[in-house]
mmCIF file of N, CA and C in Angstrom:
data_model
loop_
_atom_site.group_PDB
_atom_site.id
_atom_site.type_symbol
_atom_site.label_atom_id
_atom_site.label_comp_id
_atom_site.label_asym_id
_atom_site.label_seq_id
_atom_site.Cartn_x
_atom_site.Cartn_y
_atom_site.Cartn_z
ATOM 1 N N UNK Z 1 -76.748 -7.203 -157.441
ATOM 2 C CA UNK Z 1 -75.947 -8.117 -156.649
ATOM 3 C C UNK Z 1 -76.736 -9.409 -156.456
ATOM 4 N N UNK Z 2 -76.512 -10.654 -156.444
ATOM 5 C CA UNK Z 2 -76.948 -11.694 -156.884
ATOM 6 C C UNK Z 2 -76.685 -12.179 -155.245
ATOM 7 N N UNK Z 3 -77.806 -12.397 -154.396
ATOM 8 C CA UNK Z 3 -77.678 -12.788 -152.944
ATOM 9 C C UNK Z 3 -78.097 -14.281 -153.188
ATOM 10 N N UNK Z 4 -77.539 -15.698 -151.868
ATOM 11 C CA UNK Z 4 -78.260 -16.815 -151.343
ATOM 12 C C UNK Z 4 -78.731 -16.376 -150.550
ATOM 13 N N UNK Z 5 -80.139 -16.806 -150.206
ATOM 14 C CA UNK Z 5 -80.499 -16.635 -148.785
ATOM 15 C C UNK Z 5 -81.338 -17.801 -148.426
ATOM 16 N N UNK Z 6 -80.961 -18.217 -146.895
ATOM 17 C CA UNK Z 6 -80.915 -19.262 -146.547
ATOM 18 C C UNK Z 6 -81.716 -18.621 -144.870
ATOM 19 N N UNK Z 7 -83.186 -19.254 -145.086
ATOM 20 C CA UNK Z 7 -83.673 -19.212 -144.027
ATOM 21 C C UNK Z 7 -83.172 -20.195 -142.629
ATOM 22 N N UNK Z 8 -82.917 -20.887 -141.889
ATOM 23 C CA UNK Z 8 -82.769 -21.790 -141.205
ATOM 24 C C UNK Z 8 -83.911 -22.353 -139.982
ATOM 25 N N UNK Z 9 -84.197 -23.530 -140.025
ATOM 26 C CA UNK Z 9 -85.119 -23.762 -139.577
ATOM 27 C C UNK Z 9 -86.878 -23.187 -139.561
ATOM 28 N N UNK Z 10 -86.635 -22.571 -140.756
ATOM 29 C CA UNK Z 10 -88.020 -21.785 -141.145
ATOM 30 C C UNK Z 10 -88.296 -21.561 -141.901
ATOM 31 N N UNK Z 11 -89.057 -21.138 -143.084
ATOM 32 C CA UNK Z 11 -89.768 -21.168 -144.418
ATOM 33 C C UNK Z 11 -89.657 -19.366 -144.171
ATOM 34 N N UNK Z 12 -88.809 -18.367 -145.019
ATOM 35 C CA UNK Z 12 -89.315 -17.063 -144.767
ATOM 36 C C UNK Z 12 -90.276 -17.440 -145.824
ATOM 37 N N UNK Z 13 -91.191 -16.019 -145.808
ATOM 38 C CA UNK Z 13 -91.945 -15.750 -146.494
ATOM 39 C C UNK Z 13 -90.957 -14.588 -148.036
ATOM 40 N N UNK Z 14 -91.457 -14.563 -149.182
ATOM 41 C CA UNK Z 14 -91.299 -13.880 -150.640
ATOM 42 C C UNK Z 14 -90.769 -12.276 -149.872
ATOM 43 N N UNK Z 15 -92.134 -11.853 -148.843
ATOM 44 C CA UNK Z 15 -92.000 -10.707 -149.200
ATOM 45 C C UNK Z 15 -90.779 -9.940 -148.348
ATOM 46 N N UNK Z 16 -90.270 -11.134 -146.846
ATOM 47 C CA UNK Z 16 -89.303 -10.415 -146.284
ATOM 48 C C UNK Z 16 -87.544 -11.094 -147.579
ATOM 49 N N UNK Z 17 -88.096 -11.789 -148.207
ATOM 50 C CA UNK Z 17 -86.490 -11.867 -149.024
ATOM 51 C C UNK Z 17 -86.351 -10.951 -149.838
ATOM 52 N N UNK Z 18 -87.836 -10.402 -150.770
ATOM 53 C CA UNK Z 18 -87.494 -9.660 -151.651
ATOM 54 C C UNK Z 18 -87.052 -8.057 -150.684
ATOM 55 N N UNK Z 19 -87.978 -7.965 -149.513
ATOM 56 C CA UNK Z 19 -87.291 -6.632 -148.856
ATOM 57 C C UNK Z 19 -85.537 -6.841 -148.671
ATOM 58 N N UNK Z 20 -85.164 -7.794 -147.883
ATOM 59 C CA UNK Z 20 -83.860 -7.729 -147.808
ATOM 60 C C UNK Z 20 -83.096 -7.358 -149.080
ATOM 61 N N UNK Z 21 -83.095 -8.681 -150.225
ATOM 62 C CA UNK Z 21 -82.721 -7.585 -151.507
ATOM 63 C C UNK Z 21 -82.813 -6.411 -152.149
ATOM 64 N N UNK Z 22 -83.873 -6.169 -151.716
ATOM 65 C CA UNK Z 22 -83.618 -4.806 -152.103
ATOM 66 C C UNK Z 22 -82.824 -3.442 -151.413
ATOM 67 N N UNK Z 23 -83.058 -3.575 -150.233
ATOM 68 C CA UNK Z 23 -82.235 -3.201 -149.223
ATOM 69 C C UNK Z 23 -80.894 -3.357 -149.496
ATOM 70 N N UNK Z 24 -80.155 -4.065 -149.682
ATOM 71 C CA UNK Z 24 -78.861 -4.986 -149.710
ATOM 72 C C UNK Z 24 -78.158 -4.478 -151.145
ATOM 73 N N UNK Z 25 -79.485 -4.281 -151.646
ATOM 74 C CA UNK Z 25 -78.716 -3.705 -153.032
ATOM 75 C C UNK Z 25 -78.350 -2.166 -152.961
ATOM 76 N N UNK Z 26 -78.709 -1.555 -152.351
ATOM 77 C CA UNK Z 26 -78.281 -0.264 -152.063
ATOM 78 C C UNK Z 26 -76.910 -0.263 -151.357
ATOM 79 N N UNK Z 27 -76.225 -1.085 -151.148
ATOM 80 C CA UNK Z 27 -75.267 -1.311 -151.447
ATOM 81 C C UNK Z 27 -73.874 -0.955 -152.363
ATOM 82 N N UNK Z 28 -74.668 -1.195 -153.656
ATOM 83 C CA UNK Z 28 -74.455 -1.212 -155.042
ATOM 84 C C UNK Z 28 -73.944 0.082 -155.334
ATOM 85 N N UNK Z 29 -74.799 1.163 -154.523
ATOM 86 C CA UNK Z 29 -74.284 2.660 -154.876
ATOM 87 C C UNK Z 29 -72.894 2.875 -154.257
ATOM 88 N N UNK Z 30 -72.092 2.279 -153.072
ATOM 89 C CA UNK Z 30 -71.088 2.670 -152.613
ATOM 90 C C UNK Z 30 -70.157 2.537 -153.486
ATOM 91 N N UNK Z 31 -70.466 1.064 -153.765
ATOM 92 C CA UNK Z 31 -69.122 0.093 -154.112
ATOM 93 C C UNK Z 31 -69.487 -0.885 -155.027
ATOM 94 N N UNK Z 32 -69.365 -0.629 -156.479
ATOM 95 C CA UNK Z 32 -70.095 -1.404 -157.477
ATOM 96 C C UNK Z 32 -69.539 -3.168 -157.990
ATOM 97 N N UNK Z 33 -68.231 -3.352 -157.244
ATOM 98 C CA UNK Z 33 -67.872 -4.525 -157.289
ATOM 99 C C UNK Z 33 -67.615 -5.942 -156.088
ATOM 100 N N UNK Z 34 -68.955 -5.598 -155.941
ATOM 101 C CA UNK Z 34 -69.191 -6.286 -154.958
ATOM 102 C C UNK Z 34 -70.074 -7.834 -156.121
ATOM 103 N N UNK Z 35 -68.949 -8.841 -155.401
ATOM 104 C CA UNK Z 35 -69.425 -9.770 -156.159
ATOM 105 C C UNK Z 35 -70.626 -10.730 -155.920
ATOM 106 N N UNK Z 36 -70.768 -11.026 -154.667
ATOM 107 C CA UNK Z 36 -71.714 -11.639 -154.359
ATOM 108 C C UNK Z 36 -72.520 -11.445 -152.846
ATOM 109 N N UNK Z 37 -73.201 -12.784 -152.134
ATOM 110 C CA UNK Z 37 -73.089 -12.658 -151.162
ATOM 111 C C UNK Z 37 -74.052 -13.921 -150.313
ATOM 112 N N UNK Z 38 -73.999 -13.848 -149.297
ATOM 113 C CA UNK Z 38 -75.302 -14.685 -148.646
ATOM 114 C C UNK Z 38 -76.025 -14.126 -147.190
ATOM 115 N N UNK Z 39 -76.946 -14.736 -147.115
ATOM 116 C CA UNK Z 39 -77.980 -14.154 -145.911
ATOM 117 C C UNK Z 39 -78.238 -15.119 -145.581
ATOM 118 N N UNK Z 40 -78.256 -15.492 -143.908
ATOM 119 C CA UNK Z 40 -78.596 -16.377 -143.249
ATOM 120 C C UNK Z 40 -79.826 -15.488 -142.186
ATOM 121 N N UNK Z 41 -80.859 -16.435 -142.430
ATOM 122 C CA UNK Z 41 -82.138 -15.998 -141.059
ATOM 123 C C UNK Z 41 -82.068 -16.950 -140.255
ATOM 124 N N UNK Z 42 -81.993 -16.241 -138.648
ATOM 125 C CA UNK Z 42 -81.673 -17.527 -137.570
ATOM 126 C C UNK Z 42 -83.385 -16.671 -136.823
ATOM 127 N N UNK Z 43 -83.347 -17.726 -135.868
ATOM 128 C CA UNK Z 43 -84.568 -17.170 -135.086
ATOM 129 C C UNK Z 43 -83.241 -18.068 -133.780
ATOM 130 N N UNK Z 44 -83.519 -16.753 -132.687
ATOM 131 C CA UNK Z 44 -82.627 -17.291 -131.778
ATOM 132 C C UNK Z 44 -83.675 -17.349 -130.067
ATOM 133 N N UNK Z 45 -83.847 -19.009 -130.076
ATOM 134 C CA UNK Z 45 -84.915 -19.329 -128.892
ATOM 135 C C UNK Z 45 -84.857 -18.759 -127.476
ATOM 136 N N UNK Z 46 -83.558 -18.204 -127.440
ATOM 137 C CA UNK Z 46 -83.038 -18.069 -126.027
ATOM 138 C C UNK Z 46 -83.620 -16.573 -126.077
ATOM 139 N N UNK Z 47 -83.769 -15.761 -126.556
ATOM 140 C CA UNK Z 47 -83.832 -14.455 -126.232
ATOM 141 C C UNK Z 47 -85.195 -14.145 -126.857
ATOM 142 N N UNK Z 48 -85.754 -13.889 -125.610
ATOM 143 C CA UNK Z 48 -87.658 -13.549 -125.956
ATOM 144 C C UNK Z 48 -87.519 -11.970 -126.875
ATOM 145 N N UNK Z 49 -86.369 -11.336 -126.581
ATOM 146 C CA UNK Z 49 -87.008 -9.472 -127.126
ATOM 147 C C UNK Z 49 -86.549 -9.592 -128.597
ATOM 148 N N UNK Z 50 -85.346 -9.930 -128.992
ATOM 149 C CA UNK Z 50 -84.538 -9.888 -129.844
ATOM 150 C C UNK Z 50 -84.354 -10.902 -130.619
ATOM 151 N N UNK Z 51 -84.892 -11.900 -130.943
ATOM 152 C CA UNK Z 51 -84.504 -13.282 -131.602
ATOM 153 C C UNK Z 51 -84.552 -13.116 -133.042
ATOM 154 N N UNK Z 52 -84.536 -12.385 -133.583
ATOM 155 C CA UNK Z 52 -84.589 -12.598 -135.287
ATOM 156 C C UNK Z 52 -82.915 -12.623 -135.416
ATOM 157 N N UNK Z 53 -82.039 -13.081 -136.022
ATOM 158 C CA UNK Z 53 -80.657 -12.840 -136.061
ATOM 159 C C UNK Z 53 -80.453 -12.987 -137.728
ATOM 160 N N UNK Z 54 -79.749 -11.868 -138.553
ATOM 161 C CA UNK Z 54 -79.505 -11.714 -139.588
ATOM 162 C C UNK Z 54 -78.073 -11.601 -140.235
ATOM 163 N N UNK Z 55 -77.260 -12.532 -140.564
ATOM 164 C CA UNK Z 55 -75.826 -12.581 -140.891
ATOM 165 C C UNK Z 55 -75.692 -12.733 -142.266
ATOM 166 N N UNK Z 56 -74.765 -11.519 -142.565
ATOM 167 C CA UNK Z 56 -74.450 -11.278 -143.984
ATOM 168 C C UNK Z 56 -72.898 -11.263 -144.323
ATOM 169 N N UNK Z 57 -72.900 -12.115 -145.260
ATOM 170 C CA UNK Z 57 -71.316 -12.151 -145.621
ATOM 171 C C UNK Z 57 -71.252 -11.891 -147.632
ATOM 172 N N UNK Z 58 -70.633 -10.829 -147.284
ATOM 173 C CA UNK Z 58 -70.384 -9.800 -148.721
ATOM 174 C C UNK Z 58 -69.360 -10.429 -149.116
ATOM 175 N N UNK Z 59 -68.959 -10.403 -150.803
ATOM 176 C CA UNK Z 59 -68.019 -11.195 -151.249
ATOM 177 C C UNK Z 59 -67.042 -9.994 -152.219
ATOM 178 N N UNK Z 60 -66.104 -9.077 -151.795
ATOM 179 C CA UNK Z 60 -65.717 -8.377 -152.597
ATOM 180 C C UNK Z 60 -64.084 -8.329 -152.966
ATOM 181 N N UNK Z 61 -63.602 -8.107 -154.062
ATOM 182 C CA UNK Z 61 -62.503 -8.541 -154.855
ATOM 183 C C UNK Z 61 -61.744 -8.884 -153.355
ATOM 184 N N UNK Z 62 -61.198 -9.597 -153.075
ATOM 185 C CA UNK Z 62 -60.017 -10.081 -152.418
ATOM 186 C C UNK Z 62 -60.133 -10.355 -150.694
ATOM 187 N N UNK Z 63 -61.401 -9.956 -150.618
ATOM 188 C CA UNK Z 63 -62.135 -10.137 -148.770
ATOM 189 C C UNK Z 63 -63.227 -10.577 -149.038
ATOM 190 N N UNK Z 64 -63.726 -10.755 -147.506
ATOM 191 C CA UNK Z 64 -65.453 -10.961 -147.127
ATOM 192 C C UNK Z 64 -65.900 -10.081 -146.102
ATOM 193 N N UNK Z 65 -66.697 -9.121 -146.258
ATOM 194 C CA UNK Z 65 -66.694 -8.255 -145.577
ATOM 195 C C UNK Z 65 -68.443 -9.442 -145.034
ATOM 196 N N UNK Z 66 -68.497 -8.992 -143.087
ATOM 197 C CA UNK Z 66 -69.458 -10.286 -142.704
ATOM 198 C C UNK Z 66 -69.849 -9.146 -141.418
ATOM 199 N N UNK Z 67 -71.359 -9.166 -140.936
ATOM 200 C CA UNK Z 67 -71.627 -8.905 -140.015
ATOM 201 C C UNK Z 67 -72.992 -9.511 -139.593
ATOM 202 N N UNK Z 68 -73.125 -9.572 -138.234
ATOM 203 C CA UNK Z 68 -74.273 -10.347 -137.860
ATOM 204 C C UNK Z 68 -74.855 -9.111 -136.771
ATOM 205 N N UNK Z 69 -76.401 -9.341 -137.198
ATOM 206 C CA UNK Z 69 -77.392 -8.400 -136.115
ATOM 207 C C UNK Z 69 -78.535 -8.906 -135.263
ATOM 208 N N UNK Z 70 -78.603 -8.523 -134.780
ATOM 209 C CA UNK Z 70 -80.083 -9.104 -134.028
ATOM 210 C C UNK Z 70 -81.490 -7.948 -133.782
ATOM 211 N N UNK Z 71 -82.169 -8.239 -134.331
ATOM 212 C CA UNK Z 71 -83.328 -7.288 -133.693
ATOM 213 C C UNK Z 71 -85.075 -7.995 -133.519
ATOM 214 N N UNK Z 72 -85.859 -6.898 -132.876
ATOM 215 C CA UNK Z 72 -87.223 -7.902 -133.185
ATOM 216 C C UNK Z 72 -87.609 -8.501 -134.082
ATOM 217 N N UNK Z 73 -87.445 -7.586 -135.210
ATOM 218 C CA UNK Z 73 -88.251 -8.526 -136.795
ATOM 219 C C UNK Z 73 -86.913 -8.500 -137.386
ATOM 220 N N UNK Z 74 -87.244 -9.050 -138.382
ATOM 221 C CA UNK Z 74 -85.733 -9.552 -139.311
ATOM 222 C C UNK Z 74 -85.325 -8.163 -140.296
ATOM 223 N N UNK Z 75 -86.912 -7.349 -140.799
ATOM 224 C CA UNK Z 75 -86.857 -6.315 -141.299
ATOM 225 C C UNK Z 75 -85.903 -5.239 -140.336
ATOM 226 N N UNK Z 76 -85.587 -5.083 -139.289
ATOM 227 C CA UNK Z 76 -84.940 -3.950 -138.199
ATOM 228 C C UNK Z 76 -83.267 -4.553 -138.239
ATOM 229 N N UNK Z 77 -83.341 -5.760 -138.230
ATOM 230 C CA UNK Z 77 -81.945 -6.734 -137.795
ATOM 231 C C UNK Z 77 -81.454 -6.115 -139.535
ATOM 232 N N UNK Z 78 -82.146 -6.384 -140.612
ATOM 233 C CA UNK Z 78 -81.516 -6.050 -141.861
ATOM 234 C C UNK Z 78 -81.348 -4.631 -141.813
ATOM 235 N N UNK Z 79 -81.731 -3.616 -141.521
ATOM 236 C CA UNK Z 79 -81.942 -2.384 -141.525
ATOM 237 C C UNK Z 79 -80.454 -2.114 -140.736
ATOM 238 N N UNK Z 80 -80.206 -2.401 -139.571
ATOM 239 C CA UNK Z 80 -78.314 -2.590 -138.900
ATOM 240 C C UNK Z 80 -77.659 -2.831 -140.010
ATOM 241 N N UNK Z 81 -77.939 -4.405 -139.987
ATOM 242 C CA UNK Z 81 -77.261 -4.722 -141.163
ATOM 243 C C UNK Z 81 -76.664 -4.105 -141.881
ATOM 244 N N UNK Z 82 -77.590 -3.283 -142.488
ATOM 245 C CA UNK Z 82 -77.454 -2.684 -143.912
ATOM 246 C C UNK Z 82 -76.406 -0.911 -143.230
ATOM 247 N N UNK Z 83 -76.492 -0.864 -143.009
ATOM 248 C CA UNK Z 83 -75.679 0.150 -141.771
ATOM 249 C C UNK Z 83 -74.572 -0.025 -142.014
ATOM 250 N N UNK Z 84 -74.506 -1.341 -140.887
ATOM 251 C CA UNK Z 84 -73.161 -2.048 -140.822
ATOM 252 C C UNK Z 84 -72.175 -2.095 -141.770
ATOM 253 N N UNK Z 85 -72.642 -2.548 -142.830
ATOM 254 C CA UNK Z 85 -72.230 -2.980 -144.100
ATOM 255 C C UNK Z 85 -71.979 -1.782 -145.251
ATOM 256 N N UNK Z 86 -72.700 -0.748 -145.012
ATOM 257 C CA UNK Z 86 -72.139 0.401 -145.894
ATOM 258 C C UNK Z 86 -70.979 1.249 -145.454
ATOM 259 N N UNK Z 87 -70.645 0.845 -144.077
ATOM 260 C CA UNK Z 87 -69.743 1.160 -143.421
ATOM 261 C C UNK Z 87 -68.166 0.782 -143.752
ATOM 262 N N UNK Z 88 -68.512 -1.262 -143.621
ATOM 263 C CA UNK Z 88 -67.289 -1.268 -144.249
ATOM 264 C C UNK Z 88 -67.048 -1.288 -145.481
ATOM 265 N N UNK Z 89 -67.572 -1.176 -146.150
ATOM 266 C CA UNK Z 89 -68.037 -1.030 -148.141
ATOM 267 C C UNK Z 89 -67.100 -0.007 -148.432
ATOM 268 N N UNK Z 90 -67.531 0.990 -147.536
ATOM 269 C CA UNK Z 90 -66.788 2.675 -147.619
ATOM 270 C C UNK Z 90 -65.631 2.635 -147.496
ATOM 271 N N UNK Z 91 -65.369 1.833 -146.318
ATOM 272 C CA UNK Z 91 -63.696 1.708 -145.541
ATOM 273 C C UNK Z 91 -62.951 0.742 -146.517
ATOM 274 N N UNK Z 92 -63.330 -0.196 -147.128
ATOM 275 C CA UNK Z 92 -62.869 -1.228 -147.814
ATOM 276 C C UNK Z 92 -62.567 -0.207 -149.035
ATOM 277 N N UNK Z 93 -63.225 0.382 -149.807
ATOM 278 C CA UNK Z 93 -63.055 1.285 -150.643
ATOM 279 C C UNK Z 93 -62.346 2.038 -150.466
ATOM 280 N N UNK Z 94 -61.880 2.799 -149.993
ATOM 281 C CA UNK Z 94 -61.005 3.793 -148.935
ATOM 282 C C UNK Z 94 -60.074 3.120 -149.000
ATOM 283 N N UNK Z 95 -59.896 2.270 -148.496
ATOM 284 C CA UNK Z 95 -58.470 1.515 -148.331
ATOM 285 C C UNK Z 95 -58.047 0.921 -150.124
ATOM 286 N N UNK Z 96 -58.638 0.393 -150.849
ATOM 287 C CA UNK Z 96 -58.277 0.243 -152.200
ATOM 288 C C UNK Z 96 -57.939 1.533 -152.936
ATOM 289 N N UNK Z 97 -58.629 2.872 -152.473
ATOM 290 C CA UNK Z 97 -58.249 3.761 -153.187
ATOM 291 C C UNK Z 97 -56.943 4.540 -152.515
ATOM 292 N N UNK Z 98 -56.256 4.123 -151.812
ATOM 293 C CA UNK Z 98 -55.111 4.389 -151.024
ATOM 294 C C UNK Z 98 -53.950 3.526 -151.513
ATOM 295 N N UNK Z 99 -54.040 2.118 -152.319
ATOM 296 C CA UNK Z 99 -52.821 1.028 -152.514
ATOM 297 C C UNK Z 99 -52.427 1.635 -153.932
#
């Protein structure tokens, strides 16, 4: 799956993008037509415990499946994420294999 990812206001570092991709690609096992996607890294000032914020918007035949997380490191916020997102992968699938 071919991700943008778009740090904001910050330089990530190689090794948390290549973790997210790889992560993100496990994905891939639910639901193999998933076309694209993007990752946004926010760092959010207001909240001392939780500020890493990680929003993902999946691009698959005919929707955008999108969820946003928050946790301490960006690695935990992707780890929801990635939760999140196999969730509706499944349901989205589910529902195509029902029309």
């Amino acid at each position: 799956m071919k991700l943008q990812m778009y740090s904001i206001h910050f330089d990530a570092d190689q090794s948390l993008l290549d973790f997210i991709q790889t992560k993100l690609n496990k994905l891939d096992t639910f639901f193999d037509r998933i076309t694209d996607g993007e990752v946004y890294l926010r760092l959010d000032n207001n909240n001392p415990v939780n500020n890493k914020i990680v929003e993902v918007k999946l691009f698959v035949p005919g929707q955008t499946l999108f969820t946003k997380t928050e946790g301490a490191t960006f690695e935990n916020a992707t780890d929801e994420a990635l939760d999140i997102l196999s969730r509706q992968v499944k349901k989205y699938k589910e529902k195509l294999a029902t029309h």
